[in-house]
GROMACS .gro file of C-alpha atoms in nm:
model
  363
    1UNK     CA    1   2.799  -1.722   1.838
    2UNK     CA    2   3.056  -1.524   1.623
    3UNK     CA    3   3.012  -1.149   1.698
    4UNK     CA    4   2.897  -0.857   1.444
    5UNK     CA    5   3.117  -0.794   1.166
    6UNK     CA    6   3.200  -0.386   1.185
    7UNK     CA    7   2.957  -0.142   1.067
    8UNK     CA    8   3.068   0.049   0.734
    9UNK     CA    9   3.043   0.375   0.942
   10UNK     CA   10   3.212   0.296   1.224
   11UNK     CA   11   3.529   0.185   1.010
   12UNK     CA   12   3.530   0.508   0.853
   13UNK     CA   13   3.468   0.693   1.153
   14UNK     CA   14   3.780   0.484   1.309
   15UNK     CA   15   3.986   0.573   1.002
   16UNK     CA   16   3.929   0.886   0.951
   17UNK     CA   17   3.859   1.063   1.321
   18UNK     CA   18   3.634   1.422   1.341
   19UNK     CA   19   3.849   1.715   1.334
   20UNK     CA   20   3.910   1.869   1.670
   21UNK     CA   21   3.763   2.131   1.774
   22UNK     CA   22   3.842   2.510   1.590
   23UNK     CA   23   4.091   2.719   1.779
   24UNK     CA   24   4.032   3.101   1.663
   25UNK     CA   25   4.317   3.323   1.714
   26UNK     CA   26   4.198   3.640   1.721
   27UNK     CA   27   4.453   3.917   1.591
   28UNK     CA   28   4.676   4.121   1.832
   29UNK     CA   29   4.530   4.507   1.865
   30UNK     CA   30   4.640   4.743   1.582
   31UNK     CA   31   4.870   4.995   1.730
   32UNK     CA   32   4.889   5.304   1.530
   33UNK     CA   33   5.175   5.480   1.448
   34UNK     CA   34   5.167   5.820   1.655
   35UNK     CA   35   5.176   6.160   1.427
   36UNK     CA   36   4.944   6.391   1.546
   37UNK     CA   37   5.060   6.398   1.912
   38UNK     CA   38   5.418   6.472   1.770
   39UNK     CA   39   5.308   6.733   1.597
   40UNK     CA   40   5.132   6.939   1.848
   41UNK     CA   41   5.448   6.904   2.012
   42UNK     CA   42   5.639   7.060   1.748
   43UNK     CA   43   5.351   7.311   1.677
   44UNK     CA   44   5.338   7.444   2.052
   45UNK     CA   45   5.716   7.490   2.037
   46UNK     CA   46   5.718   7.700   1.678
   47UNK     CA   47   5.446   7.920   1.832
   48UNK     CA   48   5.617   7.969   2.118
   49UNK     CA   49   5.911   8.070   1.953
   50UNK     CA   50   5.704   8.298   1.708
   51UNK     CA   51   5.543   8.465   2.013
   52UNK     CA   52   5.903   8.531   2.130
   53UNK     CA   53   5.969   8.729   1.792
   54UNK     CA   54   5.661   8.913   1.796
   55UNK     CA   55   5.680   9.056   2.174
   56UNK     CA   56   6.055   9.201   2.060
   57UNK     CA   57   6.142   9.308   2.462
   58UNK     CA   58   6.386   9.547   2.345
   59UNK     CA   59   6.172   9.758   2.113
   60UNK     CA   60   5.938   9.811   2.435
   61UNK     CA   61   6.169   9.819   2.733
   62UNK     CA   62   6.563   9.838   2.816
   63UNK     CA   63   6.804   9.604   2.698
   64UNK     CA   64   6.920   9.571   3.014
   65UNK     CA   65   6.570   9.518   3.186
   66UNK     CA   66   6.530   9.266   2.889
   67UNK     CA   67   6.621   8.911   2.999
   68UNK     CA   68   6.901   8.740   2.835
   69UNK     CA   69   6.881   9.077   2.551
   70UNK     CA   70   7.262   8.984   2.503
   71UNK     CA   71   7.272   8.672   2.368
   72UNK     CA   72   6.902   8.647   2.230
   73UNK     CA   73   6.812   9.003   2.118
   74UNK     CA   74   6.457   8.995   1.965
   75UNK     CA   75   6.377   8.654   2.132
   76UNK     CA   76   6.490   8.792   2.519
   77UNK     CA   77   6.242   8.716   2.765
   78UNK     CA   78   6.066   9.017   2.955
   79UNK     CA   79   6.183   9.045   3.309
   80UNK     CA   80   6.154   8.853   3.578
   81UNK     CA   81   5.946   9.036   3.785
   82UNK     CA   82   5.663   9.120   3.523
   83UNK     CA   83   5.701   8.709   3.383
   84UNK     CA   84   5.903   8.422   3.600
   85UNK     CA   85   5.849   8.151   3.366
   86UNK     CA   86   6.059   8.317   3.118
   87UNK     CA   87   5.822   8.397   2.844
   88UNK     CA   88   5.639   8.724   2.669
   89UNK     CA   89   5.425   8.973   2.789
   90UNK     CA   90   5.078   8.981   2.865
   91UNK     CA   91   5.030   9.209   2.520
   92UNK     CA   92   5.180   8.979   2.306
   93UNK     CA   93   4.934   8.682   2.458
   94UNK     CA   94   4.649   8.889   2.429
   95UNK     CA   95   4.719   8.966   2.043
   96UNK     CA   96   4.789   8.631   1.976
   97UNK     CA   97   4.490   8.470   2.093
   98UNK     CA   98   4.516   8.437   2.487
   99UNK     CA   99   4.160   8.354   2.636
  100UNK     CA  100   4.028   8.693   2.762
  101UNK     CA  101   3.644   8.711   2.908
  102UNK     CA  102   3.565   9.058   2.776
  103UNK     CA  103   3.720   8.931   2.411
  104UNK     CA  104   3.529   8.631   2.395
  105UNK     CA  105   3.230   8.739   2.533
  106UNK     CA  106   3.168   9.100   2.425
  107UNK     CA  107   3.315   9.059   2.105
  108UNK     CA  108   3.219   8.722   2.042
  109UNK     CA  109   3.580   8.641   1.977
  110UNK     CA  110   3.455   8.258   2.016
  111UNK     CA  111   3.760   8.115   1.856
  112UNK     CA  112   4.001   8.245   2.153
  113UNK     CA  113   3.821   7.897   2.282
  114UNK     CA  114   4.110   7.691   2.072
  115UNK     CA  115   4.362   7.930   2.011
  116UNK     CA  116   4.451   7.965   2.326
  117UNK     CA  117   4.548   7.610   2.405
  118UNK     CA  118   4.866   7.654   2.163
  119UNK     CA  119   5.007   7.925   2.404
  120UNK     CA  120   5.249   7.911   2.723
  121UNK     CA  121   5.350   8.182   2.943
  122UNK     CA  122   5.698   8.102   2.937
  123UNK     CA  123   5.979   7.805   2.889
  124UNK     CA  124   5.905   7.665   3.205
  125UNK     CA  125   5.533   7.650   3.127
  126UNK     CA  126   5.607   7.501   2.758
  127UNK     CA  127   5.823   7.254   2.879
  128UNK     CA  128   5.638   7.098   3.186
  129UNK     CA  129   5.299   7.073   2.989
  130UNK     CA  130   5.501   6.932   2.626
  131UNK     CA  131   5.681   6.664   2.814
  132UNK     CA  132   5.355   6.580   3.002
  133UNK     CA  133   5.184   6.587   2.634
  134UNK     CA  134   5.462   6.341   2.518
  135UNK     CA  135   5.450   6.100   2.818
  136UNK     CA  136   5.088   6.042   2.850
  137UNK     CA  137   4.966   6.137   2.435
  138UNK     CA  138   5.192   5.883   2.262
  139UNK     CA  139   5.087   5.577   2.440
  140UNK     CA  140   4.725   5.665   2.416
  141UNK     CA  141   4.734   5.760   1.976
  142UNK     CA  142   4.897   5.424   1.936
  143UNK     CA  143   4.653   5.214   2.113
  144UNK     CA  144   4.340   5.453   1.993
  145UNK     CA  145   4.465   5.628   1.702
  146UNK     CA  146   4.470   5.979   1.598
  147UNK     CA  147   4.080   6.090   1.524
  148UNK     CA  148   3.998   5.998   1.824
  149UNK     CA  149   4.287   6.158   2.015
  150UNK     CA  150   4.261   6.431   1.819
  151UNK     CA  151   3.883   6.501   1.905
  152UNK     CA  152   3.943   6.393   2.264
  153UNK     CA  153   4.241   6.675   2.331
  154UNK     CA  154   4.045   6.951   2.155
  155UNK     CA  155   3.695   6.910   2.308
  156UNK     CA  156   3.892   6.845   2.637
  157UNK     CA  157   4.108   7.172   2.605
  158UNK     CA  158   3.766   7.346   2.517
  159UNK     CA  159   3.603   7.233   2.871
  160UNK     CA  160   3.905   7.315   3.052
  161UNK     CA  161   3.861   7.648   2.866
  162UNK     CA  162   3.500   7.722   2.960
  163UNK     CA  163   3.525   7.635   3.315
  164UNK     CA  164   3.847   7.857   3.356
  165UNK     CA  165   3.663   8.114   3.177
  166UNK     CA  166   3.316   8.114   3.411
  167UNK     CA  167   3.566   8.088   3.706
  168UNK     CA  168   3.723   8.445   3.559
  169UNK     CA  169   3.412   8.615   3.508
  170UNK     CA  170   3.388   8.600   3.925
  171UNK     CA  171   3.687   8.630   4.035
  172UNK     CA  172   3.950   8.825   3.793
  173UNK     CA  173   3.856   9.163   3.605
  174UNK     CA  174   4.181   9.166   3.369
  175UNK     CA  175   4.320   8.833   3.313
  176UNK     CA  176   4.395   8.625   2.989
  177UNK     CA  177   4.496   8.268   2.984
  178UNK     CA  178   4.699   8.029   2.781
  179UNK     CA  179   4.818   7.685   2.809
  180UNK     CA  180   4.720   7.305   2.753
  181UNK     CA  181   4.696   7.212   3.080
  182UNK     CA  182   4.311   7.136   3.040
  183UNK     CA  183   4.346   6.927   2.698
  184UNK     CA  184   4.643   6.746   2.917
  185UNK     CA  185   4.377   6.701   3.209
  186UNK     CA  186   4.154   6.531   2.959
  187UNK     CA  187   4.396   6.268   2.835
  188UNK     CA  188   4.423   6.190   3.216
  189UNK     CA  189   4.095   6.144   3.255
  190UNK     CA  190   4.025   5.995   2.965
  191UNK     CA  191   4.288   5.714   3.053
  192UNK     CA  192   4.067   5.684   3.410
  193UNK     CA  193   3.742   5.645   3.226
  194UNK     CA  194   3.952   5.400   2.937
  195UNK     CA  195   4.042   5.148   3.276
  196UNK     CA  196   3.676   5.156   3.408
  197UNK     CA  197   3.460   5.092   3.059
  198UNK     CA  198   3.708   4.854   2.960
  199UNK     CA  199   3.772   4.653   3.287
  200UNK     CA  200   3.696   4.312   3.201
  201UNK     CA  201   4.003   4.352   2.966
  202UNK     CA  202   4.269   4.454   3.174
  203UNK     CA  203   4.474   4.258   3.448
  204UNK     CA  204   4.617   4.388   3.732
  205UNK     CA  205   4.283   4.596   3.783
  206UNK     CA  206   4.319   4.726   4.091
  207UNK     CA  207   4.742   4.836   4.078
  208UNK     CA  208   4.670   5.022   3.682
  209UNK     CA  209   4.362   5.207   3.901
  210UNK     CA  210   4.563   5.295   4.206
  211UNK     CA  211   4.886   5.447   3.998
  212UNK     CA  212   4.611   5.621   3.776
  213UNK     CA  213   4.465   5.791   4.051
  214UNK     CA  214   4.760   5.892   4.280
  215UNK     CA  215   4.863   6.049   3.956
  216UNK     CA  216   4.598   6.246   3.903
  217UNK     CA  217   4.552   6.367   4.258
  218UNK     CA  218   4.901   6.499   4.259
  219UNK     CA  219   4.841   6.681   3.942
  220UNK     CA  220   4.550   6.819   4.077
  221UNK     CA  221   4.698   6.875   4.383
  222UNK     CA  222   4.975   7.102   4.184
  223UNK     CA  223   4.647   7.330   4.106
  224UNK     CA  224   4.623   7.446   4.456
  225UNK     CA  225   4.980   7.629   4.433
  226UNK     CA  226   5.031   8.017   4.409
  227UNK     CA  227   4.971   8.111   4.069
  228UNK     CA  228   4.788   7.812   3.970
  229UNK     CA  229   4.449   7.828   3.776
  230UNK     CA  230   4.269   7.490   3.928
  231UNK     CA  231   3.945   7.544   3.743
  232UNK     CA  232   4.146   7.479   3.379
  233UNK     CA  233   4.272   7.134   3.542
  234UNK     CA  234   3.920   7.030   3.654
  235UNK     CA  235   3.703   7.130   3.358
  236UNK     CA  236   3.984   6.930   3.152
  237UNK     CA  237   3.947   6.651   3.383
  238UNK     CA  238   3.633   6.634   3.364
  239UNK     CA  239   3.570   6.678   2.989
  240UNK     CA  240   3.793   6.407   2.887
  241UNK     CA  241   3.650   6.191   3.159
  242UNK     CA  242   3.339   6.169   3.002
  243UNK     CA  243   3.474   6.179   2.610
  244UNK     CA  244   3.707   5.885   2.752
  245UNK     CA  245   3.320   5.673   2.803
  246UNK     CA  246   3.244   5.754   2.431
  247UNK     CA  247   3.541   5.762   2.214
  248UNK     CA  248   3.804   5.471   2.426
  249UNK     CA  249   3.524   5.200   2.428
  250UNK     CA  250   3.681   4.837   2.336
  251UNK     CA  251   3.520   4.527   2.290
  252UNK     CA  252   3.491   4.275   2.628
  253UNK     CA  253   3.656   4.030   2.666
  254UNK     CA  254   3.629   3.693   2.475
  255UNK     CA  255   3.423   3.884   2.233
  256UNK     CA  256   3.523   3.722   1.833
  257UNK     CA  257   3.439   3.886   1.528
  258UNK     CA  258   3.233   3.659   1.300
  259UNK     CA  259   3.512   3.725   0.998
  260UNK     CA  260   3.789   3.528   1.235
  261UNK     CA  261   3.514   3.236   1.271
  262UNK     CA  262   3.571   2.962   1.000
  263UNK     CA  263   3.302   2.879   0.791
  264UNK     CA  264   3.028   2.611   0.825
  265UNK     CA  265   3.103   2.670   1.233
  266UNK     CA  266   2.810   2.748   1.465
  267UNK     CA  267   2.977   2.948   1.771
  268UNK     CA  268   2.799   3.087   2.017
  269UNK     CA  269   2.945   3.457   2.035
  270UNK     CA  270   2.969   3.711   2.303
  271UNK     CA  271   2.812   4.060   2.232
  272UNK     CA  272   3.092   4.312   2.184
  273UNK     CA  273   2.988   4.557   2.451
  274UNK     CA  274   2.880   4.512   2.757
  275UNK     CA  275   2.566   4.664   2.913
  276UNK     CA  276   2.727   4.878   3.160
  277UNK     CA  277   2.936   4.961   2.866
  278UNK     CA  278   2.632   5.139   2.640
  279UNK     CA  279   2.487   5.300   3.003
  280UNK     CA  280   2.836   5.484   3.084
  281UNK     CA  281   2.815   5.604   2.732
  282UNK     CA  282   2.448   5.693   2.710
  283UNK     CA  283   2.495   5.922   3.049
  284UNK     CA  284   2.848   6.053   2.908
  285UNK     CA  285   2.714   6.200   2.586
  286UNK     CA  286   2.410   6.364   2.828
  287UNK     CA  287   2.672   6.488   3.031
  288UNK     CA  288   2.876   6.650   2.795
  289UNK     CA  289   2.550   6.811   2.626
  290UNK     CA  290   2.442   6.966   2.913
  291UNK     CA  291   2.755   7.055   3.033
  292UNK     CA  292   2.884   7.177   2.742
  293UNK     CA  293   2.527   7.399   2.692
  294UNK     CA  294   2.535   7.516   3.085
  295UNK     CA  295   2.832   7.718   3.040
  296UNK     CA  296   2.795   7.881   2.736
  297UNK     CA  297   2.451   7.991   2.835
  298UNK     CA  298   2.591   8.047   3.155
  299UNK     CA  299   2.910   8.305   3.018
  300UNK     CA  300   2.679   8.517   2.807
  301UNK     CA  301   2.361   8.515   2.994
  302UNK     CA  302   2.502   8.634   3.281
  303UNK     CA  303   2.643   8.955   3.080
  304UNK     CA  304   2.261   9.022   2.917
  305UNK     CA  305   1.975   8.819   3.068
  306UNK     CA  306   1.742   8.981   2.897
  307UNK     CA  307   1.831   8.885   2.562
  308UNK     CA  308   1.869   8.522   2.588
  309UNK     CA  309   1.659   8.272   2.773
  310UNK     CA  310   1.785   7.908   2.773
  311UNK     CA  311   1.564   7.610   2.705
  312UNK     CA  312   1.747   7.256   2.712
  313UNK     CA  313   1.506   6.963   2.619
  314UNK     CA  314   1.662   6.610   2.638
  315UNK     CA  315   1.499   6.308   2.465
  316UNK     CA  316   1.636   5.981   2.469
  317UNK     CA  317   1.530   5.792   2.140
  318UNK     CA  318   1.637   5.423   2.152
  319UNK     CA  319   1.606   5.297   1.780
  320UNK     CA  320   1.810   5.008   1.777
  321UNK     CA  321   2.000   4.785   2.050
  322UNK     CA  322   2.323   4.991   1.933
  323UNK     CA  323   2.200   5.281   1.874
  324UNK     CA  324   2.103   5.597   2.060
  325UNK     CA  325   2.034   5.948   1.982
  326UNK     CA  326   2.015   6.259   2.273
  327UNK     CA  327   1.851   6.572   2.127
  328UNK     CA  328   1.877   6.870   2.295
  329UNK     CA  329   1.733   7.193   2.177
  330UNK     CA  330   1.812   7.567   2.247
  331UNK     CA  331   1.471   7.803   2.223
  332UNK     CA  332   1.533   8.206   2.146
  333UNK     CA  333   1.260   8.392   2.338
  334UNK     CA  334   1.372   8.737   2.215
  335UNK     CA  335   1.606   8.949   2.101
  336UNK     CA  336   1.903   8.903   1.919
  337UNK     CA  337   2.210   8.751   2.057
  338UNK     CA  338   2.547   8.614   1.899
  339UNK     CA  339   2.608   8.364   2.171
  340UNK     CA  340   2.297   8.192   2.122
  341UNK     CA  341   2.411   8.046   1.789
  342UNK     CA  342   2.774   8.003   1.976
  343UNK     CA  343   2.546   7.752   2.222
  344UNK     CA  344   2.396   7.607   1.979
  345UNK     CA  345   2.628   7.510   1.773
  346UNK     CA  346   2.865   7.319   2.070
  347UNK     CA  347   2.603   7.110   2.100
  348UNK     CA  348   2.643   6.949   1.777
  349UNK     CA  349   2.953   6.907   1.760
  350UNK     CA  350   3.942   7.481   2.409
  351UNK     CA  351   4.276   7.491   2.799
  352UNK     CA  352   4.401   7.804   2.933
  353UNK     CA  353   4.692   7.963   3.154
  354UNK     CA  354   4.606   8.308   3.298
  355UNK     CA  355   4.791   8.609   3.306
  356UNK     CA  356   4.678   8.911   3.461
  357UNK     CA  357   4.804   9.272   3.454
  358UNK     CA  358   4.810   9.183   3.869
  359UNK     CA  359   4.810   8.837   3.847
  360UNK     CA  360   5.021   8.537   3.674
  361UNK     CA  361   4.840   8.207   3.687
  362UNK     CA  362   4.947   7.922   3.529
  363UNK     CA  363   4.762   7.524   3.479
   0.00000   0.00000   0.00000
């Protein structure tokens, strides 16, 4: 018996194979080109200089007490004693938008919050926190770009601010404070929070964690030196840990956006976050909120607690899988009071260096 001349199909099928299996290649991460970090650089070392020019040493004390009066005039640095880090008086700070508790919180001088973070004490102080800016800023706008750099540093700087500023009200009587140590502290501890959320992504876990945190303990171990203000590191720190949970989330690994899958393909595809993912950033942006609200309250209840009585009311709403909404509300019980709104108004939505008449503190 003669076998079974070949099925029509299975010629074809031997003539013309099924194509193999799609191979997606999914795109290498945009890195952004870095601007804004740059030009808080630049910014920091123009008002610097313009600080210089306004304080004028000479016009206030002896050329010869002046330092350097010789070869910089206007620009000379006030002595040594009164400034070491080479940089203006307290006066000159103070005008310019140094963080002061009785400003801010008698005279509701609210913006001091910001202003201060684009003020150093002196050279040194410029230069230690600018190259610091520069080392760890760049790397972070190119991989996450500049709006969310941008929002990180500021609302960083501004819990570095707040903490240094509670941490006044009990200890110092006369003392302002300038610097961006705190908005620096945040990009650390943003970059900490960045390695945890996004773990599945990285290699090398364990050596990027232990370098990340021997670097941050020996920054924060720099707060515990004479002159130091540690409360602007930690309220940095701690800010930008948090903000580092909500604005440097990236998608797991293995996940493939349906626009790199070629059509008529049915691939099974990974969600892009992962569920401990959404919970770090569900606690983070409760965090912040009450943070954020507890020392506002905290700084101008404490100078009138009879005019302002804090209510915070959380609700977690969970409308879609993605999608989450915390609502926290501020109640007025009576009286009038600017830094109600003030409160209430962070939650929708500054770092400092101190300088005393008696003191000099620096972060």
């Amino acid at each position: 018996m003669g076998k079974k001349p070949p099925h029509q199909s299975d010629v074809e099928a031997a003539r013309y194979p099924p194509p193999p299996p799609p191979t997606f290649h999914m795109p290498q991460p945009r890195l952004w080109f870095p601007w804004l970090v740059p030009l808080i650089f630049v910014a920091n070392i123009a008002i610097f200089v313009y600080s210089m020019y306004e304080n004028d040493c000479p016009a206030y004390l002896d050329e010869e007490v002046c330092l350097f009066s010789k070869y910089l005039g206007r620009f000379s640095f006030q002595p040594f004693r009164e400034n070491p880090l080479l940089g203006p008086a307290i006066r000159t700070l103070r005008v310019l938008g140094a963080l002061e508790k009785d400003l801010v919180v008698d005279r509701n001088e609210g913006w001091r919050f910001f202003t201060c973070m684009f003020l150093h004490a002196g050279v040194v102080h410029l230069l230690a926190n600018m190259f610091s800016l520069l080392f760890i800023g760049v790397r972070l706008e190119k991989e996450f770009g500049f709006v969310r750099i941008g929002f990180l540093y500021v609302l960083a700087g501004f819990g570095g601010s707040l903490l240094s500023l509670l941490h006044l009200k009990e200890t110092a009587m006369n003392t302002v404070s300038v610097g961006a140590s705190g908005a620096l502290f945040g990009l650390l501890g943003a970059m900490l929070s960045e390695l945890l959320t996004n773990w599945s992504i990285y290699v090398n876990k364990c050596a990027a964690l232990t370098s990340l945190l021997v670097i941050v303990g020996l920054n924060l171990a720099v707060g515990f030196l004479p002159h130091v203000d540690n409360s602007a590191h930690v309220g940095g720190f701690m800010a930008g840990f948090f903000l580092g949970f909500v604005l440097l989330m990236r998608p797991q690994y293995g996940y493939i956006n349906r626009k790199y899958i070629p059509p008529g393909y049915d691939v099974k595809r990974k969600s892009k976050y992962k569920c401990y993912q959404y919970f770090f950033l569900i606690m983070s942006v409760i965090c912040l909120l009450a943070g954020y609200a507890y020392g506002l309250v905290k700084l101008y209840i404490e100078k009138s607690p009879d005019n302002l009585t804090f209510l915070a009311k959380f609700r977690f709403e969970a409308r879609s899988p993605s999608r989450y909404m915390i609502i926290c509300r501020l109640s007025r019980r009576k009286g009038q009071n600017p830094a109600f709104e003030m409160a209430r108004h962070a939650l929708h939505v500054s770092i400092w260096l101190p300088i005393g008449n008696s003191c000099m503190l620096t972060s």
